[in-house]
Amino acid sequence: MTLSRRNAFYVAGAAVLLAAAVVYALFDPSVNPFPRCIFLQATGYKCPGCGSQRALHALLHGDIAAAWGFNAMLVAAIPVVAAMYIAEITRRRRPQLHNRLNGSVAIWSAFTLLVGWWILRNIFDL
């Protein structure tokens, strides 16, 4: 049995995600020497992803409240990303779901939410 190129891509992606999950579960990014946000260091402002490493660590330990405090957008985006992944792997059986989640309205909505989060988290120190 051979894997198609597409299935091999999914298997490789799953392996990378599993390895990252193990690293973030075992090591606390706030204590260990994980990369720091270059944008925050250069400007003093938080980018939309600031706190994501600590949020992932908290999520992997079941602490949703702490993860929300580190980066609420990441926590809120997880179900959306999961739905988009499901839409991608079921693209042939459910083309309407795929088109809806990958259409221009969805993309512009996500962009607007991301930019809004970026601005609001720096104004209100979220």
mmCIF file of C-alpha atoms in Angstrom, residues 5 7 37 41 59 67 111:
data_model
loop_
_atom_site.group_PDB
_atom_site.id
_atom_site.type_symbol
_atom_site.label_atom_id
_atom_site.label_comp_id
_atom_site.label_asym_id
_atom_site.label_seq_id
_atom_site.Cartn_x
_atom_site.Cartn_y
_atom_site.Cartn_z
ATOM 1 C CA ARG A 5 1.122 12.622 -2.183
ATOM 2 C CA ASN A 7 -2.172 11.620 2.189
ATOM 3 C CA CYS A 37 8.225 37.682 19.748
ATOM 4 C CA GLN A 41 10.789 43.250 21.268
ATOM 5 C CA LEU A 59 -4.209 24.055 26.772
ATOM 6 C CA ALA A 67 -4.770 29.803 27.864
ATOM 7 C CA PHE A 111 -8.784 39.051 8.547
#
